[in-house]
mmCIF file of C-alpha atoms in Angstrom:
data_model
loop_
_atom_site.group_PDB
_atom_site.id
_atom_site.type_symbol
_atom_site.label_atom_id
_atom_site.label_comp_id
_atom_site.label_asym_id
_atom_site.label_seq_id
_atom_site.Cartn_x
_atom_site.Cartn_y
_atom_site.Cartn_z
ATOM 1 C CA UNK Z 1 19.783 0.706 -22.057
ATOM 2 C CA UNK Z 2 17.555 -0.852 -19.407
ATOM 3 C CA UNK Z 3 18.221 2.090 -17.073
ATOM 4 C CA UNK Z 4 17.128 4.508 -19.811
ATOM 5 C CA UNK Z 5 13.938 2.488 -20.360
ATOM 6 C CA UNK Z 6 13.296 2.581 -16.611
ATOM 7 C CA UNK Z 7 13.607 6.397 -16.675
ATOM 8 C CA UNK Z 8 11.293 6.531 -19.693
ATOM 9 C CA UNK Z 9 8.775 4.426 -17.783
ATOM 10 C CA UNK Z 10 8.538 6.995 -14.979
ATOM 11 C CA UNK Z 11 7.890 9.724 -17.542
ATOM 12 C CA UNK Z 12 5.229 7.624 -19.307
ATOM 13 C CA UNK Z 13 3.410 6.776 -16.068
ATOM 14 C CA UNK Z 14 3.333 10.444 -15.049
ATOM 15 C CA UNK Z 15 2.186 11.382 -18.573
ATOM 16 C CA UNK Z 16 -0.722 8.924 -18.306
ATOM 17 C CA UNK Z 17 -1.807 10.579 -15.063
ATOM 18 C CA UNK Z 18 -1.564 14.042 -16.614
ATOM 19 C CA UNK Z 19 -3.422 12.959 -19.762
ATOM 20 C CA UNK Z 20 -6.293 11.498 -17.713
ATOM 21 C CA UNK Z 21 -6.407 14.333 -15.168
ATOM 22 C CA UNK Z 22 -9.827 15.757 -14.437
ATOM 23 C CA UNK Z 23 -8.517 19.346 -14.394
ATOM 24 C CA UNK Z 24 -5.040 19.607 -15.911
ATOM 25 C CA UNK Z 25 -4.981 23.401 -15.680
ATOM 26 C CA UNK Z 26 -5.403 23.236 -11.897
ATOM 27 C CA UNK Z 27 -2.474 20.875 -11.221
ATOM 28 C CA UNK Z 28 -0.036 22.386 -8.713
ATOM 29 C CA UNK Z 29 3.138 21.652 -10.646
ATOM 30 C CA UNK Z 30 5.519 22.993 -8.010
ATOM 31 C CA UNK Z 31 4.103 20.669 -5.381
ATOM 32 C CA UNK Z 32 4.193 17.699 -7.775
ATOM 33 C CA UNK Z 33 7.800 18.470 -8.690
ATOM 34 C CA UNK Z 34 8.849 18.693 -5.041
ATOM 35 C CA UNK Z 35 7.204 15.338 -4.285
ATOM 36 C CA UNK Z 36 8.863 13.623 -7.259
ATOM 37 C CA UNK Z 37 12.310 14.875 -6.209
ATOM 38 C CA UNK Z 38 11.576 13.842 -2.606
ATOM 39 C CA UNK Z 39 10.595 10.341 -3.674
ATOM 40 C CA UNK Z 40 13.688 9.858 -5.829
ATOM 41 C CA UNK Z 41 15.813 10.995 -2.886
ATOM 42 C CA UNK Z 42 14.042 8.551 -0.521
ATOM 43 C CA UNK Z 43 14.580 5.670 -2.958
ATOM 44 C CA UNK Z 44 18.264 6.566 -3.330
ATOM 45 C CA UNK Z 45 18.730 7.018 0.427
ATOM 46 C CA UNK Z 46 17.120 3.690 1.345
ATOM 47 C CA UNK Z 47 18.830 1.607 -1.337
ATOM 48 C CA UNK Z 48 22.227 3.248 -1.973
ATOM 49 C CA UNK Z 49 23.232 5.360 1.032
ATOM 50 C CA UNK Z 50 24.872 3.356 3.804
ATOM 51 C CA UNK Z 51 22.853 4.938 6.616
ATOM 52 C CA UNK Z 52 19.622 4.338 4.701
ATOM 53 C CA UNK Z 53 20.506 0.696 4.017
ATOM 54 C CA UNK Z 54 21.413 0.172 7.667
ATOM 55 C CA UNK Z 55 18.118 1.748 8.769
ATOM 56 C CA UNK Z 56 16.157 -0.524 6.441
ATOM 57 C CA UNK Z 57 18.145 -3.556 7.626
ATOM 58 C CA UNK Z 58 17.503 -2.644 11.266
ATOM 59 C CA UNK Z 59 13.779 -2.202 10.614
ATOM 60 C CA UNK Z 60 13.651 -5.514 8.757
ATOM 61 C CA UNK Z 61 15.463 -7.249 11.626
ATOM 62 C CA UNK Z 62 12.966 -5.700 14.024
ATOM 63 C CA UNK Z 63 10.005 -7.112 12.121
ATOM 64 C CA UNK Z 64 11.665 -10.541 11.875
ATOM 65 C CA UNK Z 65 12.273 -10.463 15.639
ATOM 66 C CA UNK Z 66 8.634 -9.498 16.230
ATOM 67 C CA UNK Z 67 7.394 -12.399 14.106
ATOM 68 C CA UNK Z 68 9.737 -14.774 15.957
ATOM 69 C CA UNK Z 69 8.241 -13.580 19.242
ATOM 70 C CA UNK Z 70 4.782 -14.274 17.808
ATOM 71 C CA UNK Z 71 5.866 -17.877 17.178
ATOM 72 C CA UNK Z 72 6.245 -18.306 20.956
ATOM 73 C CA UNK Z 73 2.518 -17.762 21.372
ATOM 74 C CA UNK Z 74 1.689 -19.843 18.305
ATOM 75 C CA UNK Z 75 3.914 -22.649 19.561
ATOM 76 C CA UNK Z 76 2.119 -22.693 22.926
ATOM 77 C CA UNK Z 77 -1.169 -23.494 21.190
ATOM 78 C CA UNK Z 78 0.142 -25.382 18.133
ATOM 79 C CA UNK Z 79 3.667 -26.576 18.983
ATOM 80 C CA UNK Z 80 3.710 -29.130 16.168
ATOM 81 C CA UNK Z 81 2.998 -26.367 13.596
ATOM 82 C CA UNK Z 82 5.968 -24.230 14.667
ATOM 83 C CA UNK Z 83 8.257 -27.274 14.910
ATOM 84 C CA UNK Z 84 7.950 -27.617 11.131
ATOM 85 C CA UNK Z 85 10.025 -24.448 10.586
ATOM 86 C CA UNK Z 86 11.291 -23.624 7.916
ATOM 87 C CA UNK Z 87 8.533 -25.653 6.215
ATOM 88 C CA UNK Z 88 5.581 -24.117 8.027
ATOM 89 C CA UNK Z 89 2.376 -23.558 6.081
ATOM 90 C CA UNK Z 90 1.132 -20.146 4.921
ATOM 91 C CA UNK Z 91 -1.423 -19.893 7.733
ATOM 92 C CA UNK Z 92 1.274 -20.287 10.403
ATOM 93 C CA UNK Z 93 4.016 -18.228 8.755
ATOM 94 C CA UNK Z 94 2.014 -15.309 7.397
ATOM 95 C CA UNK Z 95 -1.282 -15.077 9.252
ATOM 96 C CA UNK Z 96 -1.056 -16.205 12.868
ATOM 97 C CA UNK Z 97 1.675 -13.612 13.740
ATOM 98 C CA UNK Z 98 -1.008 -10.981 13.071
ATOM 99 C CA UNK Z 99 -2.451 -11.903 16.488
ATOM 100 C CA UNK Z 100 0.572 -10.198 18.079
ATOM 101 C CA UNK Z 101 1.438 -7.510 15.542
ATOM 102 C CA UNK Z 102 -2.014 -5.900 15.180
ATOM 103 C CA UNK Z 103 -2.635 -5.521 18.946
ATOM 104 C CA UNK Z 104 0.893 -4.116 19.332
ATOM 105 C CA UNK Z 105 0.217 -1.340 16.817
ATOM 106 C CA UNK Z 106 -3.195 -0.762 18.357
ATOM 107 C CA UNK Z 107 -1.526 -0.304 21.753
ATOM 108 C CA UNK Z 108 0.850 2.240 20.220
ATOM 109 C CA UNK Z 109 -2.230 4.096 18.992
ATOM 110 C CA UNK Z 110 -3.938 3.789 22.377
ATOM 111 C CA UNK Z 111 -0.879 5.195 24.162
ATOM 112 C CA UNK Z 112 -0.871 8.250 21.905
ATOM 113 C CA UNK Z 113 2.613 7.538 20.540
ATOM 114 C CA UNK Z 114 1.495 6.545 17.043
ATOM 115 C CA UNK Z 115 -0.891 9.517 16.615
ATOM 116 C CA UNK Z 116 1.953 11.802 17.765
ATOM 117 C CA UNK Z 117 4.324 10.331 15.139
ATOM 118 C CA UNK Z 118 1.625 10.633 12.459
ATOM 119 C CA UNK Z 119 0.919 14.235 13.434
ATOM 120 C CA UNK Z 120 4.508 15.434 13.134
ATOM 121 C CA UNK Z 121 5.345 13.414 10.043
ATOM 122 C CA UNK Z 122 2.203 14.796 8.426
ATOM 123 C CA UNK Z 123 3.115 18.353 9.366
ATOM 124 C CA UNK Z 124 6.606 17.894 7.968
ATOM 125 C CA UNK Z 125 5.336 16.387 4.725
ATOM 126 C CA UNK Z 126 2.790 19.177 4.288
ATOM 127 C CA UNK Z 127 5.430 21.849 4.935
ATOM 128 C CA UNK Z 128 7.886 20.364 2.421
ATOM 129 C CA UNK Z 129 5.399 19.469 -0.313
ATOM 130 C CA UNK Z 130 2.960 22.386 0.037
ATOM 131 C CA UNK Z 131 0.130 19.850 -0.101
ATOM 132 C CA UNK Z 132 -3.064 20.474 1.924
ATOM 133 C CA UNK Z 133 -2.497 19.601 5.560
ATOM 134 C CA UNK Z 134 -5.046 16.825 5.925
ATOM 135 C CA UNK Z 135 -4.083 15.066 2.693
ATOM 136 C CA UNK Z 136 -0.505 14.923 4.014
ATOM 137 C CA UNK Z 137 -1.680 13.647 7.401
ATOM 138 C CA UNK Z 138 -3.870 11.053 5.730
ATOM 139 C CA UNK Z 139 -0.987 9.751 3.596
ATOM 140 C CA UNK Z 140 1.063 9.171 6.757
ATOM 141 C CA UNK Z 141 -1.953 7.680 8.570
ATOM 142 C CA UNK Z 142 -2.338 5.107 5.796
ATOM 143 C CA UNK Z 143 1.319 4.100 6.157
ATOM 144 C CA UNK Z 144 0.647 2.995 9.737
ATOM 145 C CA UNK Z 145 -3.063 2.207 9.955
ATOM 146 C CA UNK Z 146 -4.130 1.005 6.502
ATOM 147 C CA UNK Z 147 -6.873 2.417 4.284
ATOM 148 C CA UNK Z 148 -10.180 1.585 5.972
ATOM 149 C CA UNK Z 149 -8.709 2.153 9.440
ATOM 150 C CA UNK Z 150 -7.341 5.578 8.429
ATOM 151 C CA UNK Z 151 -10.721 6.502 6.940
ATOM 152 C CA UNK Z 152 -12.535 5.349 10.064
ATOM 153 C CA UNK Z 153 -10.455 7.470 12.449
ATOM 154 C CA UNK Z 154 -10.856 10.446 10.060
ATOM 155 C CA UNK Z 155 -14.663 10.372 9.947
ATOM 156 C CA UNK Z 156 -15.101 13.877 11.345
ATOM 157 C CA UNK Z 157 -12.680 15.318 8.792
ATOM 158 C CA UNK Z 158 -14.345 13.508 5.867
ATOM 159 C CA UNK Z 159 -17.694 15.014 6.787
ATOM 160 C CA UNK Z 160 -16.229 18.510 7.010
ATOM 161 C CA UNK Z 161 -14.422 18.383 3.651
ATOM 162 C CA UNK Z 162 -16.080 18.827 0.254
ATOM 163 C CA UNK Z 163 -16.766 15.855 -2.018
ATOM 164 C CA UNK Z 164 -13.849 16.580 -4.369
ATOM 165 C CA UNK Z 165 -11.340 16.229 -1.534
ATOM 166 C CA UNK Z 166 -13.137 13.075 -0.386
ATOM 167 C CA UNK Z 167 -12.566 11.639 -3.864
ATOM 168 C CA UNK Z 168 -8.849 12.424 -3.570
ATOM 169 C CA UNK Z 169 -8.718 10.482 -0.305
ATOM 170 C CA UNK Z 170 -10.526 7.557 -1.930
ATOM 171 C CA UNK Z 171 -7.872 7.517 -4.677
ATOM 172 C CA UNK Z 172 -5.077 7.658 -2.115
ATOM 173 C CA UNK Z 173 -6.661 4.816 -0.143
ATOM 174 C CA UNK Z 174 -5.873 2.393 -2.982
ATOM 175 C CA UNK Z 175 -2.132 2.684 -2.420
ATOM 176 C CA UNK Z 176 -1.344 1.867 1.182
ATOM 177 C CA UNK Z 177 -0.402 -1.139 3.258
ATOM 178 C CA UNK Z 178 -0.990 -1.664 6.959
ATOM 179 C CA UNK Z 179 2.126 -1.417 9.118
ATOM 180 C CA UNK Z 180 0.914 -4.396 11.123
ATOM 181 C CA UNK Z 181 1.130 -6.550 7.959
ATOM 182 C CA UNK Z 182 4.640 -5.462 6.971
ATOM 183 C CA UNK Z 183 6.149 -8.034 9.314
ATOM 184 C CA UNK Z 184 4.120 -10.702 7.541
ATOM 185 C CA UNK Z 185 5.247 -9.500 4.117
ATOM 186 C CA UNK Z 186 8.901 -9.631 5.183
ATOM 187 C CA UNK Z 187 8.579 -13.369 5.836
ATOM 188 C CA UNK Z 188 7.518 -13.912 2.225
ATOM 189 C CA UNK Z 189 9.482 -11.379 0.117
ATOM 190 C CA UNK Z 190 12.791 -9.431 0.479
ATOM 191 C CA UNK Z 191 12.378 -7.215 3.525
ATOM 192 C CA UNK Z 192 14.565 -4.374 2.249
ATOM 193 C CA UNK Z 193 12.328 -3.857 -0.795
ATOM 194 C CA UNK Z 194 9.124 -4.134 1.232
ATOM 195 C CA UNK Z 195 10.304 -1.409 3.588
ATOM 196 C CA UNK Z 196 11.478 0.776 0.701
ATOM 197 C CA UNK Z 197 8.047 0.531 -0.932
ATOM 198 C CA UNK Z 198 6.124 1.872 2.066
ATOM 199 C CA UNK Z 199 7.331 5.534 2.060
ATOM 200 C CA UNK Z 200 7.423 5.580 -1.755
ATOM 201 C CA UNK Z 201 3.737 4.639 -1.847
ATOM 202 C CA UNK Z 202 2.914 7.442 0.596
ATOM 203 C CA UNK Z 203 4.517 10.118 -1.577
ATOM 204 C CA UNK Z 204 3.261 8.661 -4.857
ATOM 205 C CA UNK Z 205 -0.294 8.534 -3.518
ATOM 206 C CA UNK Z 206 -0.067 12.303 -3.028
ATOM 207 C CA UNK Z 207 1.502 12.806 -6.468
ATOM 208 C CA UNK Z 208 -1.060 10.747 -8.372
ATOM 209 C CA UNK Z 209 -4.123 12.072 -6.560
ATOM 210 C CA UNK Z 210 -2.962 15.693 -6.972
ATOM 211 C CA UNK Z 211 -2.546 15.104 -10.733
ATOM 212 C CA UNK Z 212 -5.680 13.057 -11.403
ATOM 213 C CA UNK Z 213 -7.914 15.113 -9.125
ATOM 214 C CA UNK Z 214 -6.231 18.455 -8.306
ATOM 215 C CA UNK Z 215 -7.878 20.516 -5.584
ATOM 216 C CA UNK Z 216 -7.319 24.026 -4.285
ATOM 217 C CA UNK Z 217 -7.846 24.368 -0.550
ATOM 218 C CA UNK Z 218 -8.349 27.884 0.878
ATOM 219 C CA UNK Z 219 -6.291 28.603 4.023
ATOM 220 C CA UNK Z 220 -9.404 28.741 6.205
ATOM 221 C CA UNK Z 221 -10.324 25.187 5.131
ATOM 222 C CA UNK Z 222 -6.794 23.784 5.437
ATOM 223 C CA UNK Z 223 -7.300 22.486 8.988
ATOM 224 C CA UNK Z 224 -7.175 19.150 10.761
ATOM 225 C CA UNK Z 225 -10.187 18.164 12.789
ATOM 226 C CA UNK Z 226 -8.856 15.089 14.523
ATOM 227 C CA UNK Z 227 -6.289 12.272 14.344
ATOM 228 C CA UNK Z 228 -7.299 9.170 16.245
ATOM 229 C CA UNK Z 229 -8.131 10.175 19.825
ATOM 230 C CA UNK Z 230 -6.054 13.335 19.648
ATOM 231 C CA UNK Z 231 -7.082 16.704 18.279
ATOM 232 C CA UNK Z 232 -4.259 18.531 16.509
ATOM 233 C CA UNK Z 233 -5.261 21.671 18.354
ATOM 234 C CA UNK Z 234 -5.124 19.903 21.729
ATOM 235 C CA UNK Z 235 -7.465 17.823 23.831
ATOM 236 C CA UNK Z 236 -8.420 14.157 23.706
ATOM 237 C CA UNK Z 237 -11.569 12.094 23.648
ATOM 238 C CA UNK Z 238 -12.380 9.635 26.425
ATOM 239 C CA UNK Z 239 -10.494 6.359 26.073
ATOM 240 C CA UNK Z 240 -11.884 2.852 26.348
ATOM 241 C CA UNK Z 241 -10.451 0.870 29.322
ATOM 242 C CA UNK Z 242 -7.131 -0.714 28.373
ATOM 243 C CA UNK Z 243 -8.032 -4.405 28.693
ATOM 244 C CA UNK Z 244 -11.340 -3.909 26.947
ATOM 245 C CA UNK Z 245 -9.472 -2.142 24.138
ATOM 246 C CA UNK Z 246 -6.858 -4.906 23.969
ATOM 247 C CA UNK Z 247 -9.503 -7.616 23.908
ATOM 248 C CA UNK Z 248 -11.316 -5.950 21.037
ATOM 249 C CA UNK Z 249 -8.011 -5.540 19.188
ATOM 250 C CA UNK Z 250 -7.188 -9.246 19.515
ATOM 251 C CA UNK Z 251 -10.667 -10.204 18.303
ATOM 252 C CA UNK Z 252 -10.249 -7.805 15.383
ATOM 253 C CA UNK Z 253 -6.874 -9.398 14.546
ATOM 254 C CA UNK Z 254 -8.481 -12.841 14.551
ATOM 255 C CA UNK Z 255 -11.214 -11.587 12.241
ATOM 256 C CA UNK Z 256 -8.563 -10.117 9.919
ATOM 257 C CA UNK Z 257 -6.787 -13.491 9.733
ATOM 258 C CA UNK Z 258 -10.007 -15.226 8.716
ATOM 259 C CA UNK Z 259 -10.749 -12.545 6.096
ATOM 260 C CA UNK Z 260 -7.278 -12.844 4.539
ATOM 261 C CA UNK Z 261 -7.352 -16.644 4.590
ATOM 262 C CA UNK Z 262 -10.822 -16.729 3.025
ATOM 263 C CA UNK Z 263 -9.786 -14.275 0.307
ATOM 264 C CA UNK Z 264 -6.595 -16.151 -0.550
ATOM 265 C CA UNK Z 265 -8.331 -19.537 -0.722
ATOM 266 C CA UNK Z 266 -11.239 -18.173 -2.765
ATOM 267 C CA UNK Z 267 -9.115 -16.177 -5.214
ATOM 268 C CA UNK Z 268 -6.612 -18.985 -5.806
ATOM 269 C CA UNK Z 269 -9.474 -21.421 -6.383
ATOM 270 C CA UNK Z 270 -11.285 -18.992 -8.706
ATOM 271 C CA UNK Z 271 -8.102 -18.409 -10.697
ATOM 272 C CA UNK Z 272 -7.680 -22.178 -11.055
ATOM 273 C CA UNK Z 273 -11.312 -22.493 -12.176
ATOM 274 C CA UNK Z 274 -10.852 -19.771 -14.791
ATOM 275 C CA UNK Z 275 -7.733 -21.540 -16.070
ATOM 276 C CA UNK Z 276 -9.683 -24.799 -16.396
ATOM 277 C CA UNK Z 277 -12.460 -23.066 -18.340
ATOM 278 C CA UNK Z 278 -9.987 -21.254 -20.602
ATOM 279 C CA UNK Z 279 -8.231 -24.547 -21.309
ATOM 280 C CA UNK Z 280 -11.490 -25.879 -22.722
ATOM 281 C CA UNK Z 281 -11.282 -23.138 -25.358
ATOM 282 C CA UNK Z 282 -7.553 -23.436 -26.011
ATOM 283 C CA UNK Z 283 -4.951 -25.337 -23.933
ATOM 284 C CA UNK Z 284 -2.524 -22.421 -24.339
ATOM 285 C CA UNK Z 285 -4.925 -19.964 -22.715
ATOM 286 C CA UNK Z 286 -4.570 -19.126 -19.022
ATOM 287 C CA UNK Z 287 -5.432 -16.199 -16.786
ATOM 288 C CA UNK Z 288 -1.734 -15.469 -16.198
ATOM 289 C CA UNK Z 289 -0.999 -15.370 -19.939
ATOM 290 C CA UNK Z 290 -3.919 -13.046 -20.679
ATOM 291 C CA UNK Z 291 -2.960 -10.690 -17.861
ATOM 292 C CA UNK Z 292 0.658 -10.908 -18.955
ATOM 293 C CA UNK Z 293 -0.143 -9.646 -22.439
ATOM 294 C CA UNK Z 294 -2.258 -6.791 -21.036
ATOM 295 C CA UNK Z 295 0.351 -5.610 -18.532
ATOM 296 C CA UNK Z 296 3.462 -6.372 -20.605
ATOM 297 C CA UNK Z 297 4.055 -2.804 -21.951
ATOM 298 C CA UNK Z 298 4.021 -1.418 -18.410
ATOM 299 C CA UNK Z 299 6.342 -4.148 -17.124
ATOM 300 C CA UNK Z 300 8.776 -3.619 -20.013
ATOM 301 C CA UNK Z 301 8.930 0.104 -19.165
ATOM 302 C CA UNK Z 302 10.460 -0.835 -15.803
ATOM 303 C CA UNK Z 303 13.723 -1.789 -17.516
ATOM 304 C CA UNK Z 304 13.520 -5.573 -17.880
ATOM 305 C CA UNK Z 305 14.347 -7.942 -20.705
ATOM 306 C CA UNK Z 306 11.396 -9.494 -22.547
ATOM 307 C CA UNK Z 307 11.394 -12.744 -20.536
ATOM 308 C CA UNK Z 308 11.372 -11.097 -17.100
ATOM 309 C CA UNK Z 309 9.024 -8.352 -18.294
ATOM 310 C CA UNK Z 310 6.414 -10.958 -19.245
ATOM 311 C CA UNK Z 311 6.833 -12.764 -15.914
ATOM 312 C CA UNK Z 312 6.463 -9.447 -14.073
ATOM 313 C CA UNK Z 313 3.387 -8.599 -16.151
ATOM 314 C CA UNK Z 314 1.751 -11.883 -15.153
ATOM 315 C CA UNK Z 315 2.423 -11.228 -11.469
ATOM 316 C CA UNK Z 316 1.188 -7.643 -11.801
ATOM 317 C CA UNK Z 317 -2.072 -8.747 -13.408
ATOM 318 C CA UNK Z 318 -2.593 -11.509 -10.865
ATOM 319 C CA UNK Z 319 -2.047 -9.061 -8.018
ATOM 320 C CA UNK Z 320 -4.622 -6.609 -9.378
ATOM 321 C CA UNK Z 321 -7.243 -9.319 -9.878
ATOM 322 C CA UNK Z 322 -6.561 -11.165 -6.609
ATOM 323 C CA UNK Z 323 -4.259 -9.656 -3.951
ATOM 324 C CA UNK Z 324 -0.627 -9.343 -2.910
ATOM 325 C CA UNK Z 325 -0.639 -12.534 -0.824
ATOM 326 C CA UNK Z 326 -1.464 -14.693 -3.838
ATOM 327 C CA UNK Z 327 1.529 -13.283 -5.727
ATOM 328 C CA UNK Z 328 3.826 -13.624 -2.712
ATOM 329 C CA UNK Z 329 2.866 -17.274 -2.355
ATOM 330 C CA UNK Z 330 3.616 -17.912 -6.032
ATOM 331 C CA UNK Z 331 6.681 -15.698 -6.524
ATOM 332 C CA UNK Z 332 8.410 -15.903 -3.144
ATOM 333 C CA UNK Z 333 9.857 -19.426 -3.445
ATOM 334 C CA UNK Z 334 11.317 -18.791 -6.940
ATOM 335 C CA UNK Z 335 12.269 -15.126 -6.579
ATOM 336 C CA UNK Z 336 15.982 -15.970 -6.382
ATOM 337 C CA UNK Z 337 15.823 -17.177 -9.989
ATOM 338 C CA UNK Z 338 15.234 -13.613 -11.229
ATOM 339 C CA UNK Z 339 17.644 -10.699 -11.587
ATOM 340 C CA UNK Z 340 18.125 -8.287 -8.692
ATOM 341 C CA UNK Z 341 16.257 -5.594 -10.625
ATOM 342 C CA UNK Z 342 13.295 -7.902 -11.188
ATOM 343 C CA UNK Z 343 13.239 -8.871 -7.511
ATOM 344 C CA UNK Z 344 13.159 -5.216 -6.494
ATOM 345 C CA UNK Z 345 10.504 -3.909 -8.877
ATOM 346 C CA UNK Z 346 8.216 -6.925 -8.357
ATOM 347 C CA UNK Z 347 8.408 -6.675 -4.566
ATOM 348 C CA UNK Z 348 7.776 -2.933 -4.544
ATOM 349 C CA UNK Z 349 4.892 -3.220 -7.026
ATOM 350 C CA UNK Z 350 2.967 -5.795 -5.006
ATOM 351 C CA UNK Z 351 3.504 -4.004 -1.674
ATOM 352 C CA UNK Z 352 0.137 -2.264 -1.678
ATOM 353 C CA UNK Z 353 -3.571 -3.016 -1.389
ATOM 354 C CA UNK Z 354 -4.266 -1.894 -4.983
ATOM 355 C CA UNK Z 355 -6.670 -4.471 -6.433
ATOM 356 C CA UNK Z 356 -10.304 -4.826 -7.440
ATOM 357 C CA UNK Z 357 -11.492 -6.020 -4.031
ATOM 358 C CA UNK Z 358 -10.001 -2.956 -2.331
ATOM 359 C CA UNK Z 359 -12.247 -0.736 -4.464
ATOM 360 C CA UNK Z 360 -15.292 -2.412 -2.948
ATOM 361 C CA UNK Z 361 -13.896 -2.061 0.576
ATOM 362 C CA UNK Z 362 -13.264 1.660 0.131
ATOM 363 C CA UNK Z 363 -16.678 2.363 -1.391
ATOM 364 C CA UNK Z 364 -18.335 0.458 1.432
ATOM 365 C CA UNK Z 365 -16.300 2.371 4.004
ATOM 366 C CA UNK Z 366 -17.211 5.766 2.551
ATOM 367 C CA UNK Z 367 -20.855 4.736 2.314
ATOM 368 C CA UNK Z 368 -20.919 4.202 6.073
ATOM 369 C CA UNK Z 369 -19.053 7.441 6.873
ATOM 370 C CA UNK Z 370 -20.189 10.260 4.557
ATOM 371 C CA UNK Z 371 -23.401 11.598 3.046
ATOM 372 C CA UNK Z 372 -25.050 10.367 -0.152
ATOM 373 C CA UNK Z 373 -23.699 13.158 -2.372
ATOM 374 C CA UNK Z 374 -20.055 12.420 -1.494
ATOM 375 C CA UNK Z 375 -20.546 8.673 -1.713
ATOM 376 C CA UNK Z 376 -22.150 8.920 -5.168
ATOM 377 C CA UNK Z 377 -19.205 10.919 -6.526
ATOM 378 C CA UNK Z 378 -16.794 8.270 -5.248
ATOM 379 C CA UNK Z 379 -18.924 5.441 -6.674
ATOM 380 C CA UNK Z 380 -18.953 7.138 -10.096
ATOM 381 C CA UNK Z 381 -15.150 7.255 -10.099
ATOM 382 C CA UNK Z 382 -14.303 3.594 -9.495
ATOM 383 C CA UNK Z 383 -12.148 3.614 -12.639
ATOM 384 C CA UNK Z 384 -10.135 6.569 -11.354
ATOM 385 C CA UNK Z 385 -9.621 4.862 -8.005
ATOM 386 C CA UNK Z 386 -8.253 1.731 -9.647
ATOM 387 C CA UNK Z 387 -6.154 3.833 -12.038
ATOM 388 C CA UNK Z 388 -4.689 5.756 -9.091
ATOM 389 C CA UNK Z 389 -3.728 2.533 -7.312
ATOM 390 C CA UNK Z 390 -2.080 1.077 -10.420
ATOM 391 C CA UNK Z 391 -0.154 4.271 -11.209
ATOM 392 C CA UNK Z 392 1.145 4.555 -7.649
ATOM 393 C CA UNK Z 393 2.401 0.965 -7.743
ATOM 394 C CA UNK Z 394 4.007 1.511 -11.159
ATOM 395 C CA UNK Z 395 5.707 4.725 -10.058
ATOM 396 C CA UNK Z 396 6.966 3.261 -6.779
ATOM 397 C CA UNK Z 397 8.392 0.199 -8.519
ATOM 398 C CA UNK Z 398 9.996 2.303 -11.278
ATOM 399 C CA UNK Z 399 11.532 4.847 -8.907
ATOM 400 C CA UNK Z 400 12.925 2.120 -6.646
ATOM 401 C CA UNK Z 401 14.126 0.290 -9.765
ATOM 402 C CA UNK Z 402 16.378 3.212 -10.662
ATOM 403 C CA UNK Z 403 18.681 2.161 -7.827
ATOM 404 C CA UNK Z 404 18.255 -1.623 -7.768
ATOM 405 C CA UNK Z 405 20.428 -3.446 -10.305
#
C-alpha cells in the first residue's frame, strides 16, 4: 500500500506543477516524459543496481577520505578539537573541512577539468532530453558549483537570453547543492542518499521549470556563450595567477564558513524564540507542530505511516523556513530510529538549498547581473521560485523513495 501511495505522490506533485503552469499548452511533453523516465532509471541504478550502489559507495568513501584529510589541517591549528572525535562539535565536523574542499573544487575549475566535465555532461543531457542547450548546461553547472556561483560564471549568457529564460534559471537555482558541501553533508546524514539526491535534483529542476515556465528556443538562439573560463566554441579568457586564485578561494571558503555558522545560529535561535512566544498562547503550540500540519499531506504522499509522515512534515517545514543544516543537526543523531524508507526520503528532500533565504540570495544575484526588466520579472515570481524548489525536493524524495524500503 505504501508503495502505491508513493507512486500516487509523484503523480500529484507533477499534477500540481501542471495545474500551476504559466503556459500549459506550451509544455514540451516529450521532453518532460524523457526526463521523468531518465530520473526513475537513475534512482533505480544508484539504489538497486550493484554497479550503481558500488559507485555511490566509492564516491561516499572518497568524500569521507577528503574530510579526514581536512582534519589534518584542522588538527594542526586546533589539535584539541579534533582529538574529541567522534564527539566533535558542528563547527569542526561540518564547517572547517570546507577550507579544504572549496579550494579543491576551485582548483579543478581553474585547471579546466571541471568546466570540461560540465560541458560534456551538459551536451549529453541536452541531446537526450531535447531541452535547450544552456538550460541543460546550467543544471549540470549547479550540481558542481552551486546556484549563485553558476549564475555568476554565466553572466554573459544571462544577458543574452530573454527574461522568460532567465526566470526559468531562477527557478532551477532553488534546487541545487554545491559539490564542495556534499562532503560535509555526508558527515551528518547517510552518504548514499545524499549522493543519490544530487543527480535527481538536476533532472527534476529541468522537469519542474519546463512545466511551470515552458519556453520555446529557436535554433539560432540555442547557443552557449561561455562556461567558466572556457568558451564552448573554443578559446579561453586570461587566467588569474595560480597562488592569487588559491588565496582568494581560501578566503572565500572562510567567508562561507562564517555565513553558514551565522545562519545556523540565528535560525535556531529564532525558531526557539518563536516556540517560546507560541507557548505563551498555548503550551501545545510550536513551530514544528504548525509546519508539520501544513506539510503533512505532502509527507504522507511519500509512502509513510502517519507517525513518520508527521515527523517528516516537521523536518520538511523546518528546512524550508531555516536551512538543511538545521534539520541535519536535529535529525542526524536520531535518524536510525526511523524506517529505511523514512531515512531515504528525508535525506533526499533536505539535500538542496530550497528555502526562503535562498530566494533572497538568487534575487540579489540576478539584480547584480542582469538588467532591470529581467530582474523585475524574477522579483514578481518569488512564489514560483519557492514552489519550484519545493516541487523538485518532493519529486526527488518520492522518486528515490520508490526504491528505498
